[in-house]
Coordinates of C-alpha atoms and ligand atoms in Angstrom, one line a residue:
X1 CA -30.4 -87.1 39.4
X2 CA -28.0 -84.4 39.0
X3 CA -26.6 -84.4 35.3
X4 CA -23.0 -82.9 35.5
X5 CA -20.0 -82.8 33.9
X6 CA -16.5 -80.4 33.1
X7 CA -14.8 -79.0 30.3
X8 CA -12.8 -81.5 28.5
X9 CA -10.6 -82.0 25.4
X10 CA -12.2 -83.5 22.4
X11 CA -8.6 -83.9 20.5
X12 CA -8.5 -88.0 21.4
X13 CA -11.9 -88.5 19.6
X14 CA -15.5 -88.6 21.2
X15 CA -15.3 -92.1 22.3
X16 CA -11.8 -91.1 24.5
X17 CA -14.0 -88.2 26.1
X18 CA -16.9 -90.4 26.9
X19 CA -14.6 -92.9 28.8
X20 CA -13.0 -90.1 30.6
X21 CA -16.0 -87.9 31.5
X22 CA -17.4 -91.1 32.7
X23 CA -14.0 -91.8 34.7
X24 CA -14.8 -88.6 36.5
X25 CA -17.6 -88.9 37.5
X26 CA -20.0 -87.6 35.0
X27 CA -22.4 -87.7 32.9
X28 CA -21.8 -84.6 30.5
X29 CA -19.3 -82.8 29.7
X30 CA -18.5 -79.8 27.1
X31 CA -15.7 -79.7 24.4
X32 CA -14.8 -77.2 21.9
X33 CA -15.9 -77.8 18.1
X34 CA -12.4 -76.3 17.1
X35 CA -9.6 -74.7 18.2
X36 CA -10.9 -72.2 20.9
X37 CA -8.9 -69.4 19.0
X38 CA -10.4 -70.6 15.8
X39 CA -9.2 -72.5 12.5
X40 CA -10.1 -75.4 10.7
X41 CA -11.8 -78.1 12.5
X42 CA -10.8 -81.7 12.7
X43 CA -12.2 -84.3 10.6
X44 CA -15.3 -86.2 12.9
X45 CA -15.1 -90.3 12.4
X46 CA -17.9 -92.1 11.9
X47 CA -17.1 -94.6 14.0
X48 CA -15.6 -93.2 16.7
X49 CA -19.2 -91.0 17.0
X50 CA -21.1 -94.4 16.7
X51 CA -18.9 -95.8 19.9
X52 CA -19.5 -93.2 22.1
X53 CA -23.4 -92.7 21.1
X54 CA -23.5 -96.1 22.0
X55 CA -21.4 -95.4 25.1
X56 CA -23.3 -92.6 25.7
X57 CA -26.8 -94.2 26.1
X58 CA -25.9 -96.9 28.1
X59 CA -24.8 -94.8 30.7
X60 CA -27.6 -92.3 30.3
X61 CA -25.2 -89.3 29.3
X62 CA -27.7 -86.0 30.0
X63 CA -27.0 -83.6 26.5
X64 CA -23.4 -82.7 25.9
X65 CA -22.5 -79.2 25.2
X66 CA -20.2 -78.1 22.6
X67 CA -19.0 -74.5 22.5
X68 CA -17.9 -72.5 19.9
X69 CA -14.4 -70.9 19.3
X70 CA -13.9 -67.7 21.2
X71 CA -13.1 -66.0 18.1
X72 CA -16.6 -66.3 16.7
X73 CA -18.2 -62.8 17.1
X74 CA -21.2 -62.3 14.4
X75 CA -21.0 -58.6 15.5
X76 CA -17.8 -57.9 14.9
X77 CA -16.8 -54.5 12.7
X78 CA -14.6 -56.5 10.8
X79 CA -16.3 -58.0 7.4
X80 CA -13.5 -60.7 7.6
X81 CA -14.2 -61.6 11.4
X82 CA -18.0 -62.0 10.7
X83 CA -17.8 -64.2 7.8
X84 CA -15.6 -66.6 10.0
X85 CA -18.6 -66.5 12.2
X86 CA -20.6 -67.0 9.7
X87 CA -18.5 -70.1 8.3
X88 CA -17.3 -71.2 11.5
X89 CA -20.9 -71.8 12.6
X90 CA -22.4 -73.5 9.5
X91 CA -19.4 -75.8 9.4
X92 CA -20.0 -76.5 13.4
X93 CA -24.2 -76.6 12.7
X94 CA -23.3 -79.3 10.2
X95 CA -20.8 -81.5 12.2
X96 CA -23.2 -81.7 15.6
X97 CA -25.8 -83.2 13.5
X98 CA -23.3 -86.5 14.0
X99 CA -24.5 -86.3 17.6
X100 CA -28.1 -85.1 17.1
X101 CA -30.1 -83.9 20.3
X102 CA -27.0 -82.3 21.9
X103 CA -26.7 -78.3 22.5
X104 CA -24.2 -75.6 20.8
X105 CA -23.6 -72.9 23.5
X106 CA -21.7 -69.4 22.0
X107 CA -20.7 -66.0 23.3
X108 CA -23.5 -63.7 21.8
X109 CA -20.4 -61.6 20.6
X110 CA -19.0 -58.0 21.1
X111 CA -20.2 -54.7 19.3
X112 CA -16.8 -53.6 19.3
X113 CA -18.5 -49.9 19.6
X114 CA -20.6 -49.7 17.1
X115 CA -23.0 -50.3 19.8
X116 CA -25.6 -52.8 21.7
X117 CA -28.3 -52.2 18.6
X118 CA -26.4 -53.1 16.1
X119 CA -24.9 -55.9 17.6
X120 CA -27.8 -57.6 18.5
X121 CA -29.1 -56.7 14.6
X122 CA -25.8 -58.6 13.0
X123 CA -26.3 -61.2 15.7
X124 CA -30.1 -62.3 14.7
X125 CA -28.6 -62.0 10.8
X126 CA -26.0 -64.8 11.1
X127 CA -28.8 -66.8 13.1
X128 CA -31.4 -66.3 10.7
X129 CA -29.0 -67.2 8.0
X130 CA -27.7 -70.5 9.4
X131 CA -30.1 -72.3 11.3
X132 CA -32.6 -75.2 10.1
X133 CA -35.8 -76.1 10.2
X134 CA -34.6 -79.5 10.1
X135 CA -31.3 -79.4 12.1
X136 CA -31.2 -81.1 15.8
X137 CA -29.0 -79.6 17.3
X138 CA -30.3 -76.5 19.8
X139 CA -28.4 -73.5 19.6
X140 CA -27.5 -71.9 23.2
X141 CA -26.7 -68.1 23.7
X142 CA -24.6 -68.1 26.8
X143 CA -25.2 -65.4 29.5
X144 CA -21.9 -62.9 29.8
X145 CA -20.0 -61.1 32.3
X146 CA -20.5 -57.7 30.5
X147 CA -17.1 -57.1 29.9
X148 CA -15.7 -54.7 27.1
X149 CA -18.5 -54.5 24.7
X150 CA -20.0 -58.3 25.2
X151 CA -23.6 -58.9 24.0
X152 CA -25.1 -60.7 26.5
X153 CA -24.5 -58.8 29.4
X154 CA -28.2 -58.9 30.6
X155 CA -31.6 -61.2 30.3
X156 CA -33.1 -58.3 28.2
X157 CA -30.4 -58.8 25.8
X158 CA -30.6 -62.2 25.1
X159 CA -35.1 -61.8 24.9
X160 CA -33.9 -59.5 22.2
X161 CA -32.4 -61.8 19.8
X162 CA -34.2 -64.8 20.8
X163 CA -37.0 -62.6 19.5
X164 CA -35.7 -61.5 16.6
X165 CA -34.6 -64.8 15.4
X166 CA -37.1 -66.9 13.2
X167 CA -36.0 -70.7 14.2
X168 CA -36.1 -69.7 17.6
X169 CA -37.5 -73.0 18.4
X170 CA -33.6 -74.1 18.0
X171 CA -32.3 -71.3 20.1
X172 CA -31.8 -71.6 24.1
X173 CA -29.9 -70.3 27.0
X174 CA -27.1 -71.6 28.7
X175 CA -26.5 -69.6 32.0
X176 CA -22.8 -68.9 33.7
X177 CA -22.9 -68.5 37.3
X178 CA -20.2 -67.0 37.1
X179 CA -21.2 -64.3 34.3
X180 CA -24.6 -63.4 35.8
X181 CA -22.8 -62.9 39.2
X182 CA -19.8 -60.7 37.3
X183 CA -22.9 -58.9 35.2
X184 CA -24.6 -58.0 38.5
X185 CA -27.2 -60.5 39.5
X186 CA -27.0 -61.8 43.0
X187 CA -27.5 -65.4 42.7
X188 CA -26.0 -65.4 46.3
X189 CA -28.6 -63.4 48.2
X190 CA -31.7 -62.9 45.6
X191 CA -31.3 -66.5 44.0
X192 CA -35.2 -66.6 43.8
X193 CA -35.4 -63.2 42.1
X194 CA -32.5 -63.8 39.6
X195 CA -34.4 -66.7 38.5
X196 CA -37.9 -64.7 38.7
X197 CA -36.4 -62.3 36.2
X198 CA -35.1 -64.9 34.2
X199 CA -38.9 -66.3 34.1
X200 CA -40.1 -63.1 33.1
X201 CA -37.7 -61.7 30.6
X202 CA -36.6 -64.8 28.6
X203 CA -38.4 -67.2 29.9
X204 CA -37.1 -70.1 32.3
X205 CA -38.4 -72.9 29.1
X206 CA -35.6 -71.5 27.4
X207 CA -32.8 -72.4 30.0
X208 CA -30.9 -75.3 28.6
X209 CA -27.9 -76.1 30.5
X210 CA -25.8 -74.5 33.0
X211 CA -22.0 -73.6 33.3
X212 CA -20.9 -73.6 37.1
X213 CA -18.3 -71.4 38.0
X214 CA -17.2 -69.6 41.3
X215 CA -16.6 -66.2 40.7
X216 CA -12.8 -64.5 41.3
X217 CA -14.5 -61.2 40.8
X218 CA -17.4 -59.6 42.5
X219 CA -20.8 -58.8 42.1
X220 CA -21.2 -56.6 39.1
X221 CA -17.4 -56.7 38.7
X222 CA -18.3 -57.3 35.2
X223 CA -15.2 -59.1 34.8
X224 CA -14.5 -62.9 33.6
X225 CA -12.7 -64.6 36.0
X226 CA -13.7 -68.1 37.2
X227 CA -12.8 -69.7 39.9
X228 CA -12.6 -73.5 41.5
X229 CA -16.0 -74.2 43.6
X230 CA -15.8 -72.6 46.9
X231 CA -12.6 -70.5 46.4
X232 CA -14.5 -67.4 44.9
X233 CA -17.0 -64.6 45.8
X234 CA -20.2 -67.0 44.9
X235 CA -19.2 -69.5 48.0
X236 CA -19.7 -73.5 47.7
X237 CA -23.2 -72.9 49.9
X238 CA -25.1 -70.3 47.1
X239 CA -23.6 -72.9 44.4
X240 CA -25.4 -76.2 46.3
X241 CA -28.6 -73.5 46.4
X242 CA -28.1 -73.1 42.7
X243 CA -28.6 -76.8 41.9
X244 CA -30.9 -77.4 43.8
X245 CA -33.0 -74.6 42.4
X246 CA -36.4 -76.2 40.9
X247 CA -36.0 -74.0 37.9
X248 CA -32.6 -75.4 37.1
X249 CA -32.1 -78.8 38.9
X250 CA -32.9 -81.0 35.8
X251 CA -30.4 -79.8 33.4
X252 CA -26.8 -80.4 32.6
X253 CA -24.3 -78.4 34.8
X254 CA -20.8 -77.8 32.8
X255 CA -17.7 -76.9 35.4
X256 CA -15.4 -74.4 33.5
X257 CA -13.8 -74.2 36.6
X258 CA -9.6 -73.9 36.9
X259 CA -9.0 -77.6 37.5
X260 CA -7.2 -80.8 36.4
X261 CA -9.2 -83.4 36.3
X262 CA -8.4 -84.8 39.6
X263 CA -10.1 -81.3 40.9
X264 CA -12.7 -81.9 38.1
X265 CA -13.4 -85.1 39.9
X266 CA -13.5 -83.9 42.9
X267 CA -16.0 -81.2 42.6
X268 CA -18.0 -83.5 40.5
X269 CA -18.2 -85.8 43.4
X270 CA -18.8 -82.6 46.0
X271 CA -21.9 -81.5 43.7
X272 CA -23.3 -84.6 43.8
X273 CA -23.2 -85.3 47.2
X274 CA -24.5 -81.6 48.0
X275 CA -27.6 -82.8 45.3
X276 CA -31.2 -83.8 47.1
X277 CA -33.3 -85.5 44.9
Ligands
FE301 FE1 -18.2 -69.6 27.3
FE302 FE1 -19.1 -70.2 30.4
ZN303 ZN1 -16.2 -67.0 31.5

């Protein structure tokens, strides 16, 4: 069974996003922990987690995805943006663990120039610093377009600071179609090899969950821009591929596509019937 979902608000509570991913179609769906620019986070209610857990398991929800607030770069040069990283992330580590087993996907973070070593250095500190033996939620470093200064931008990256981290039993990767196509790797016409390479580098045990995006931006472009199924450079047919894939077609797939959620729905329903089981 295909496991997918969207991007949707969490402001109305967990129990409200449930209902609605449910409503579209799905049976996932991510949400930001906080503001996606940053700030305080809202208070999480007991029992609104309990009604959705509940809601959740009856209707076989695949892990959810939470993603942390853009503004959370652990390789920042500024001391004042890294300790928000730093607090931003231990605050979000503690409230997932009301909805154990799910995944926490971030941006690796930029280097800002003080370059790809010492990035990926400050990157492994924070996670060495905050993650637990005993937490349950899995951490997820998300593949990136490569734009600017972003950590991220290839496999080799990411091996780096999974092996540098301790816990790294807790730490995954959560692959954007759209990034990796942006960052250069041709999941159109090499779909096999991207995923070879992913096999090789990071290992494909270590793939998580997937965002699925169509790419306004070509190949290598390294630029962020997604775009609704089918109306960018990665095509509806290479995205059906992608699902299919055996070394992807069991996890949760996350639109972050330019929709409402009519158009949410929609794709939803065009994924699923594009799915072979
Ligand atoms: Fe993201
Ligand atoms: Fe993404
Ligand atoms: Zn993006």
């Amino acid at each position: 069974m295909l496991h997918i979902g969207c991007h949707l608000s969490i402001s109305k509570g967990f129990e409200h996003i449930g209902k609605e991913a449910l409503s579209l179609g799905a049976d996932t769906f991510q949400f930001f922990t906080r503001n996606p620019q940053g700030g305080k986070a809202k208070d999480i209610s007991a029992d609104d987690v309990n009604r959705f857990r509940h809601l959740a398991a009856q209707n076989n929800f695949a892990p959810l995805v939470a993603h942390a607030p853009y503004t959370l770069n652990p390789c920042s040069d500024n001391p004042q943006t890294r300790e928000f990283a730093e607090l931003a992330l231990t605050d979000d580590m503690k409230r997932m663990e009301y909805i154990p087993g799910n995944y926490y996907n971030f941006h690796p973070g930029s280097h800002v120039g003080q370059g790809v070593k010492t990035g990926i250095s400050l990157i492994i500190d924070l996670l060495n610093r905050t993650l637990k033996p005993e937490q349950q939620t899995t951490v997820l470093l998300e593949t990136m377009s490569g734009k600017g200064s972003e950590i991220g931008r290839n496999f080799e990256e990411l091996a780096e600071i999974r092996a540098g981290v301790k816990l790294n039993n807790k730490l995954g990767v959560c692959l954007d179609t759209c990034h990796v196509f942006a960052a250069g790797y041709d999941i159109v016409h090499n779909l096999d090899e991207v995923m070879t390479k992913f096999d090789k580098v990071i290992g494909l045990q270590h793939l998580k969950a997937v965002h699925l995006n169509d790419s306004l931006m070509p190949l290598a472009s390294n630029k962020d821009r997604h775009a609704k199924i089918g109306e960018g450079l990665i095509g509806s047919e290479a995205l059906i591929r992608f699902i299919n894939h055996p070394a992807v077609k069991n996890l949760p797939f996350v639109l972050e596509t330019p929709n409402d959620l009519a158009g949410y729905a929609a794709e939803i329903k065009f994924m699923r019937q594009n799915y072979i089981e």
